[in-house]
Amino acid sequence: MKTKSHFAFFDEGSKKEIRRSILKAIAIPGYQVPFASREMPIARGWGTGGLQITLSIIGKNDVLKVIDQGADESVNAVSIKKLVQSTTGVELVKRTQEASIIQSRHRIPEVPLTPEQILVLQVPEPEPLRRVEKSAYKTKILHSENDYSGAWLMLFEQIMKYGRTATGADHPVYVNNRYVMAPSPIPRYDNPKMHQSEALILLGAGREKKIYAIPPYTDVESLAFDDYPFAVETFTGKSCHLCGAEDVFLDELVDPATNETIYQCNDTSYCIERLNKKEEVEVETSHA
């Protein structure tokens, strides 16, 4: 016998509890709010935190986009989209501009977000001090005392060893001049997009049972020393071999035919949109 599931999978009590945690997270930017992480039909560590947020806030009129490391068609993104659509019936899109809720793993879209949109980020490790302090009890005390010397020491050690900060992703940030926060494993390239973002950013860690948030128009500053300022990944002289984009985050690939290094837009929907526009221009030009 097949029984009808609740709208958005969860019962209303579960969604209300998660929404209350979200509201508290929005009220205290950057603060990790504990919540009763539910069992999901996908394994913990594969985006259950972000998925629980999405299922708790989504409505029948919402439009959903899901990204996995810049791609819309990866296994993780497709699985999440199938679950959400099968339990809500909402429309799925690939264009960032058309979505009201964007759930992402490891990337913030290249297209600037708007006040009408909500970005949900999947987080594997929400505690920015975990590398220097294993005890959750002690990290809570450090946050309460605004003691982030451990995070600064981690960056200092990287500079001493490599001559620069070596955080390829998940570079810690100061939120609202109060809490140091792990911005999910997004590349450094995406950190500046969080500062004064017009969209609400929600971050969920299902395995660690934490939710935190960056409300719209909130100050977000990447940790850096005055003499070693924060710098994003650079792709000077590089461009996407498909659409020609230069001012975006690029993936480094190897051409299987020539074994040469090539670069391609990490955000696949952005790349496809640029290609479609180029094709439209070519068609109009040839027709004229």
mmCIF file with all atom_site columns, N, CA and C in Angstrom, residues 99-140:
data_model
loop_
_atom_site.group_PDB
_atom_site.id
_atom_site.type_symbol
_atom_site.label_atom_id
_atom_site.label_alt_id
_atom_site.label_comp_id
_atom_site.label_asym_id
_atom_site.label_entity_id
_atom_site.label_seq_id
_atom_site.pdbx_PDB_ins_code
_atom_site.Cartn_x
_atom_site.Cartn_y
_atom_site.Cartn_z
_atom_site.occupancy
_atom_site.B_iso_or_equiv
_atom_site.pdbx_formal_charge
_atom_site.auth_seq_id
_atom_site.auth_comp_id
_atom_site.auth_asym_id
_atom_site.auth_atom_id
_atom_site.pdbx_PDB_model_num
ATOM 1   N N  . ALA A 1 99  ? 15.064 31.358 -10.354 1.00 0.00 ? 99  ALA A N  1
ATOM 2   C CA . ALA A 1 99  ? 14.838 30.597 -9.125  1.00 0.00 ? 99  ALA A CA 1
ATOM 3   C C  . ALA A 1 99  ? 14.540 31.512 -7.945  1.00 0.00 ? 99  ALA A C  1
ATOM 4   N N  . SER A 1 100 ? 13.651 31.062 -7.074  1.00 0.00 ? 100 SER A N  1
ATOM 5   C CA . SER A 1 100 ? 13.402 31.789 -5.826  1.00 0.00 ? 100 SER A CA 1
ATOM 6   C C  . SER A 1 100 ? 14.219 31.180 -4.684  1.00 0.00 ? 100 SER A C  1
ATOM 7   N N  . ILE A 1 101 ? 14.496 29.865 -4.782  1.00 0.00 ? 101 ILE A N  1
ATOM 8   C CA . ILE A 1 101 ? 15.360 29.175 -3.819  1.00 0.00 ? 101 ILE A CA 1
ATOM 9   C C  . ILE A 1 101 ? 16.468 28.470 -4.589  1.00 0.00 ? 101 ILE A C  1
ATOM 10  N N  . ILE A 1 102 ? 17.699 28.710 -4.187  1.00 0.00 ? 102 ILE A N  1
ATOM 11  C CA . ILE A 1 102 ? 18.853 28.080 -4.828  1.00 0.00 ? 102 ILE A CA 1
ATOM 12  C C  . ILE A 1 102 ? 19.601 27.291 -3.759  1.00 0.00 ? 102 ILE A C  1
ATOM 13  N N  . GLN A 1 103 ? 19.632 25.977 -3.906  1.00 0.00 ? 103 GLN A N  1
ATOM 14  C CA . GLN A 1 103 ? 20.415 25.156 -2.985  1.00 0.00 ? 103 GLN A CA 1
ATOM 15  C C  . GLN A 1 103 ? 21.716 24.782 -3.680  1.00 0.00 ? 103 GLN A C  1
ATOM 16  N N  . SER A 1 104 ? 22.823 24.982 -2.971  1.00 0.00 ? 104 SER A N  1
ATOM 17  C CA . SER A 1 104 ? 24.116 24.809 -3.619  1.00 0.00 ? 104 SER A CA 1
ATOM 18  C C  . SER A 1 104 ? 25.097 24.060 -2.738  1.00 0.00 ? 104 SER A C  1
ATOM 19  N N  . ARG A 1 105 ? 25.947 23.303 -3.389  1.00 0.00 ? 105 ARG A N  1
ATOM 20  C CA . ARG A 1 105 ? 27.050 22.619 -2.730  1.00 0.00 ? 105 ARG A CA 1
ATOM 21  C C  . ARG A 1 105 ? 28.355 23.172 -3.295  1.00 0.00 ? 105 ARG A C  1
ATOM 22  N N  . HIS A 1 106 ? 29.059 23.937 -2.464  1.00 0.00 ? 106 HIS A N  1
ATOM 23  C CA . HIS A 1 106 ? 30.416 24.410 -2.758  1.00 0.00 ? 106 HIS A CA 1
ATOM 24  C C  . HIS A 1 106 ? 30.518 25.588 -3.720  1.00 0.00 ? 106 HIS A C  1
ATOM 25  N N  . ARG A 1 107 ? 29.433 26.215 -4.132  1.00 0.00 ? 107 ARG A N  1
ATOM 26  C CA . ARG A 1 107 ? 29.535 27.372 -5.012  1.00 0.00 ? 107 ARG A CA 1
ATOM 27  C C  . ARG A 1 107 ? 28.396 28.356 -4.766  1.00 0.00 ? 107 ARG A C  1
ATOM 28  N N  . ILE A 1 108 ? 28.707 29.640 -5.036  1.00 0.00 ? 108 ILE A N  1
ATOM 29  C CA . ILE A 1 108 ? 27.692 30.685 -5.135  1.00 0.00 ? 108 ILE A CA 1
ATOM 30  C C  . ILE A 1 108 ? 27.606 31.043 -6.606  1.00 0.00 ? 108 ILE A C  1
ATOM 31  N N  . PRO A 1 109 ? 26.409 31.104 -7.185  1.00 0.00 ? 109 PRO A N  1
ATOM 32  C CA . PRO A 1 109 ? 26.293 31.343 -8.632  1.00 0.00 ? 109 PRO A CA 1
ATOM 33  C C  . PRO A 1 109 ? 27.017 32.610 -9.085  1.00 0.00 ? 109 PRO A C  1
ATOM 34  N N  . GLU A 1 110 ? 27.426 32.604 -10.349 1.00 0.00 ? 110 GLU A N  1
ATOM 35  C CA . GLU A 1 110 ? 28.106 33.773 -10.918 1.00 0.00 ? 110 GLU A CA 1
ATOM 36  C C  . GLU A 1 110 ? 27.140 34.946 -11.091 1.00 0.00 ? 110 GLU A C  1
ATOM 37  N N  . VAL A 1 111 ? 25.886 34.654 -11.398 1.00 0.00 ? 111 VAL A N  1
ATOM 38  C CA . VAL A 1 111 ? 24.890 35.711 -11.574 1.00 0.00 ? 111 VAL A CA 1
ATOM 39  C C  . VAL A 1 111 ? 24.546 36.308 -10.212 1.00 0.00 ? 111 VAL A C  1
ATOM 40  N N  . PRO A 1 112 ? 24.623 37.632 -10.043 1.00 0.00 ? 112 PRO A N  1
ATOM 41  C CA . PRO A 1 112 ? 24.299 38.254 -8.747  1.00 0.00 ? 112 PRO A CA 1
ATOM 42  C C  . PRO A 1 112 ? 22.883 37.906 -8.301  1.00 0.00 ? 112 PRO A C  1
ATOM 43  N N  . LEU A 1 113 ? 22.732 37.618 -6.999  1.00 0.00 ? 113 LEU A N  1
ATOM 44  C CA . LEU A 1 113 ? 21.436 37.253 -6.456  1.00 0.00 ? 113 LEU A CA 1
ATOM 45  C C  . LEU A 1 113 ? 20.634 38.502 -6.109  1.00 0.00 ? 113 LEU A C  1
ATOM 46  N N  . THR A 1 114 ? 19.326 38.347 -5.973  1.00 0.00 ? 114 THR A N  1
ATOM 47  C CA . THR A 1 114 ? 18.419 39.463 -5.737  1.00 0.00 ? 114 THR A CA 1
ATOM 48  C C  . THR A 1 114 ? 17.730 39.314 -4.380  1.00 0.00 ? 114 THR A C  1
ATOM 49  N N  . PRO A 1 115 ? 17.081 40.383 -3.889  1.00 0.00 ? 115 PRO A N  1
ATOM 50  C CA . PRO A 1 115 ? 16.383 40.308 -2.592  1.00 0.00 ? 115 PRO A CA 1
ATOM 51  C C  . PRO A 1 115 ? 15.243 39.293 -2.579  1.00 0.00 ? 115 PRO A C  1
ATOM 52  N N  . GLU A 1 116 ? 14.745 38.898 -3.746  1.00 0.00 ? 116 GLU A N  1
ATOM 53  C CA . GLU A 1 116 ? 13.641 37.936 -3.815  1.00 0.00 ? 116 GLU A CA 1
ATOM 54  C C  . GLU A 1 116 ? 14.122 36.490 -3.735  1.00 0.00 ? 116 GLU A C  1
ATOM 55  N N  . GLN A 1 117 ? 15.432 36.283 -3.657  1.00 0.00 ? 117 GLN A N  1
ATOM 56  C CA . GLN A 1 117 ? 15.975 34.932 -3.687  1.00 0.00 ? 117 GLN A CA 1
ATOM 57  C C  . GLN A 1 117 ? 16.570 34.523 -2.337  1.00 0.00 ? 117 GLN A C  1
ATOM 58  N N  . ILE A 1 118 ? 16.610 33.219 -2.092  1.00 0.00 ? 118 ILE A N  1
ATOM 59  C CA . ILE A 1 118 ? 17.238 32.648 -0.900  1.00 0.00 ? 118 ILE A CA 1
ATOM 60  C C  . ILE A 1 118 ? 18.277 31.638 -1.366  1.00 0.00 ? 118 ILE A C  1
ATOM 61  N N  . LEU A 1 119 ? 19.495 31.782 -0.876  1.00 0.00 ? 119 LEU A N  1
ATOM 62  C CA . LEU A 1 119 ? 20.559 30.840 -1.195  1.00 0.00 ? 119 LEU A CA 1
ATOM 63  C C  . LEU A 1 119 ? 20.758 29.908 -0.002  1.00 0.00 ? 119 LEU A C  1
ATOM 64  N N  . VAL A 1 120 ? 20.659 28.599 -0.238  1.00 0.00 ? 120 VAL A N  1
ATOM 65  C CA . VAL A 1 120 ? 20.852 27.592 0.797   1.00 0.00 ? 120 VAL A CA 1
ATOM 66  C C  . VAL A 1 120 ? 22.154 26.849 0.500   1.00 0.00 ? 120 VAL A C  1
ATOM 67  N N  . LEU A 1 121 ? 23.100 26.906 1.430   1.00 0.00 ? 121 LEU A N  1
ATOM 68  C CA . LEU A 1 121 ? 24.391 26.250 1.235   1.00 0.00 ? 121 LEU A CA 1
ATOM 69  C C  . LEU A 1 121 ? 24.503 24.997 2.103   1.00 0.00 ? 121 LEU A C  1
ATOM 70  N N  . GLN A 1 122 ? 24.979 23.916 1.512   1.00 0.00 ? 122 GLN A N  1
ATOM 71  C CA . GLN A 1 122 ? 25.223 22.669 2.235   1.00 0.00 ? 122 GLN A CA 1
ATOM 72  C C  . GLN A 1 122 ? 26.593 22.761 2.919   1.00 0.00 ? 122 GLN A C  1
ATOM 73  N N  . VAL A 1 123 ? 26.649 22.389 4.182   1.00 0.00 ? 123 VAL A N  1
ATOM 74  C CA . VAL A 1 123 ? 27.872 22.548 4.971   1.00 0.00 ? 123 VAL A CA 1
ATOM 75  C C  . VAL A 1 123 ? 28.275 21.212 5.606   1.00 0.00 ? 123 VAL A C  1
ATOM 76  N N  . PRO A 1 124 ? 29.477 20.710 5.338   1.00 0.00 ? 124 PRO A N  1
ATOM 77  C CA . PRO A 1 124 ? 29.931 19.486 6.012   1.00 0.00 ? 124 PRO A CA 1
ATOM 78  C C  . PRO A 1 124 ? 30.479 19.746 7.412   1.00 0.00 ? 124 PRO A C  1
ATOM 79  N N  . GLU A 1 125 ? 31.211 20.856 7.586   1.00 0.00 ? 125 GLU A N  1
ATOM 80  C CA . GLU A 1 125 ? 31.819 21.175 8.876   1.00 0.00 ? 125 GLU A CA 1
ATOM 81  C C  . GLU A 1 125 ? 31.555 22.651 9.216   1.00 0.00 ? 125 GLU A C  1
ATOM 82  N N  . PRO A 1 126 ? 30.591 22.934 10.094  1.00 0.00 ? 126 PRO A N  1
ATOM 83  C CA . PRO A 1 126 ? 30.208 24.317 10.383  1.00 0.00 ? 126 PRO A CA 1
ATOM 84  C C  . PRO A 1 126 ? 31.122 25.042 11.368  1.00 0.00 ? 126 PRO A C  1
ATOM 85  N N  . GLU A 1 127 ? 31.963 24.302 12.093  1.00 0.00 ? 127 GLU A N  1
ATOM 86  C CA . GLU A 1 127 ? 32.771 24.921 13.145  1.00 0.00 ? 127 GLU A CA 1
ATOM 87  C C  . GLU A 1 127 ? 34.125 25.394 12.598  1.00 0.00 ? 127 GLU A C  1
ATOM 88  N N  . PRO A 1 128 ? 34.347 26.712 12.500  1.00 0.00 ? 128 PRO A N  1
ATOM 89  C CA . PRO A 1 128 ? 35.614 27.224 11.955  1.00 0.00 ? 128 PRO A CA 1
ATOM 90  C C  . PRO A 1 128 ? 36.816 26.988 12.868  1.00 0.00 ? 128 PRO A C  1
ATOM 91  N N  . LEU A 1 129 ? 36.567 26.656 14.138  1.00 0.00 ? 129 LEU A N  1
ATOM 92  C CA . LEU A 1 129 ? 37.661 26.441 15.089  1.00 0.00 ? 129 LEU A CA 1
ATOM 93  C C  . LEU A 1 129 ? 37.980 24.961 15.281  1.00 0.00 ? 129 LEU A C  1
ATOM 94  N N  . ARG A 1 130 ? 37.332 24.090 14.529  1.00 0.00 ? 130 ARG A N  1
ATOM 95  C CA . ARG A 1 130 ? 37.519 22.656 14.740  1.00 0.00 ? 130 ARG A CA 1
ATOM 96  C C  . ARG A 1 130 ? 38.956 22.215 14.485  1.00 0.00 ? 130 ARG A C  1
ATOM 97  N N  . ARG A 1 131 ? 39.663 22.874 13.577  1.00 0.00 ? 131 ARG A N  1
ATOM 98  C CA . ARG A 1 131 ? 41.040 22.468 13.269  1.00 0.00 ? 131 ARG A CA 1
ATOM 99  C C  . ARG A 1 131 ? 42.003 22.763 14.415  1.00 0.00 ? 131 ARG A C  1
ATOM 100 N N  . VAL A 1 132 ? 41.621 23.693 15.269  1.00 0.00 ? 132 VAL A N  1
ATOM 101 C CA . VAL A 1 132 ? 42.521 24.052 16.369  1.00 0.00 ? 132 VAL A CA 1
ATOM 102 C C  . VAL A 1 132 ? 41.973 23.618 17.726  1.00 0.00 ? 132 VAL A C  1
ATOM 103 N N  . GLU A 1 133 ? 40.679 23.254 17.785  1.00 0.00 ? 133 GLU A N  1
ATOM 104 C CA . GLU A 1 133 ? 40.083 22.817 19.046  1.00 0.00 ? 133 GLU A CA 1
ATOM 105 C C  . GLU A 1 133 ? 39.016 21.759 18.762  1.00 0.00 ? 133 GLU A C  1
ATOM 106 N N  . LYS A 1 134 ? 39.268 20.536 19.201  1.00 0.00 ? 134 LYS A N  1
ATOM 107 C CA . LYS A 1 134 ? 38.373 19.417 18.905  1.00 0.00 ? 134 LYS A CA 1
ATOM 108 C C  . LYS A 1 134 ? 37.117 19.409 19.771  1.00 0.00 ? 134 LYS A C  1
ATOM 109 N N  . SER A 1 135 ? 37.182 19.996 20.950  1.00 0.00 ? 135 SER A N  1
ATOM 110 C CA . SER A 1 135 ? 36.065 19.961 21.880  1.00 0.00 ? 135 SER A CA 1
ATOM 111 C C  . SER A 1 135 ? 34.986 20.970 21.491  1.00 0.00 ? 135 SER A C  1
ATOM 112 N N  . ALA A 1 136 ? 33.762 20.477 21.244  1.00 0.00 ? 136 ALA A N  1
ATOM 113 C CA . ALA A 1 136 ? 32.652 21.368 20.925  1.00 0.00 ? 136 ALA A CA 1
ATOM 114 C C  . ALA A 1 136 ? 32.313 22.271 22.110  1.00 0.00 ? 136 ALA A C  1
ATOM 115 N N  . TYR A 1 137 ? 32.464 21.743 23.311  1.00 0.00 ? 137 TYR A N  1
ATOM 116 C CA . TYR A 1 137 ? 32.200 22.539 24.518  1.00 0.00 ? 137 TYR A CA 1
ATOM 117 C C  . TYR A 1 137 ? 33.141 23.746 24.581  1.00 0.00 ? 137 TYR A C  1
ATOM 118 N N  . LYS A 1 138 ? 34.422 23.515 24.275  1.00 0.00 ? 138 LYS A N  1
ATOM 119 C CA . LYS A 1 138 ? 35.400 24.604 24.338  1.00 0.00 ? 138 LYS A CA 1
ATOM 120 C C  . LYS A 1 138 ? 35.222 25.603 23.194  1.00 0.00 ? 138 LYS A C  1
ATOM 121 N N  . THR A 1 139 ? 34.841 25.118 22.024  1.00 0.00 ? 139 THR A N  1
ATOM 122 C CA . THR A 1 139 ? 34.628 26.058 20.919  1.00 0.00 ? 139 THR A CA 1
ATOM 123 C C  . THR A 1 139 ? 33.448 26.981 21.207  1.00 0.00 ? 139 THR A C  1
ATOM 124 N N  . LYS A 1 140 ? 32.429 26.462 21.894  1.00 0.00 ? 140 LYS A N  1
ATOM 125 C CA . LYS A 1 140 ? 31.306 27.319 22.282  1.00 0.00 ? 140 LYS A CA 1
ATOM 126 C C  . LYS A 1 140 ? 31.772 28.436 23.209  1.00 0.00 ? 140 LYS A C  1
#
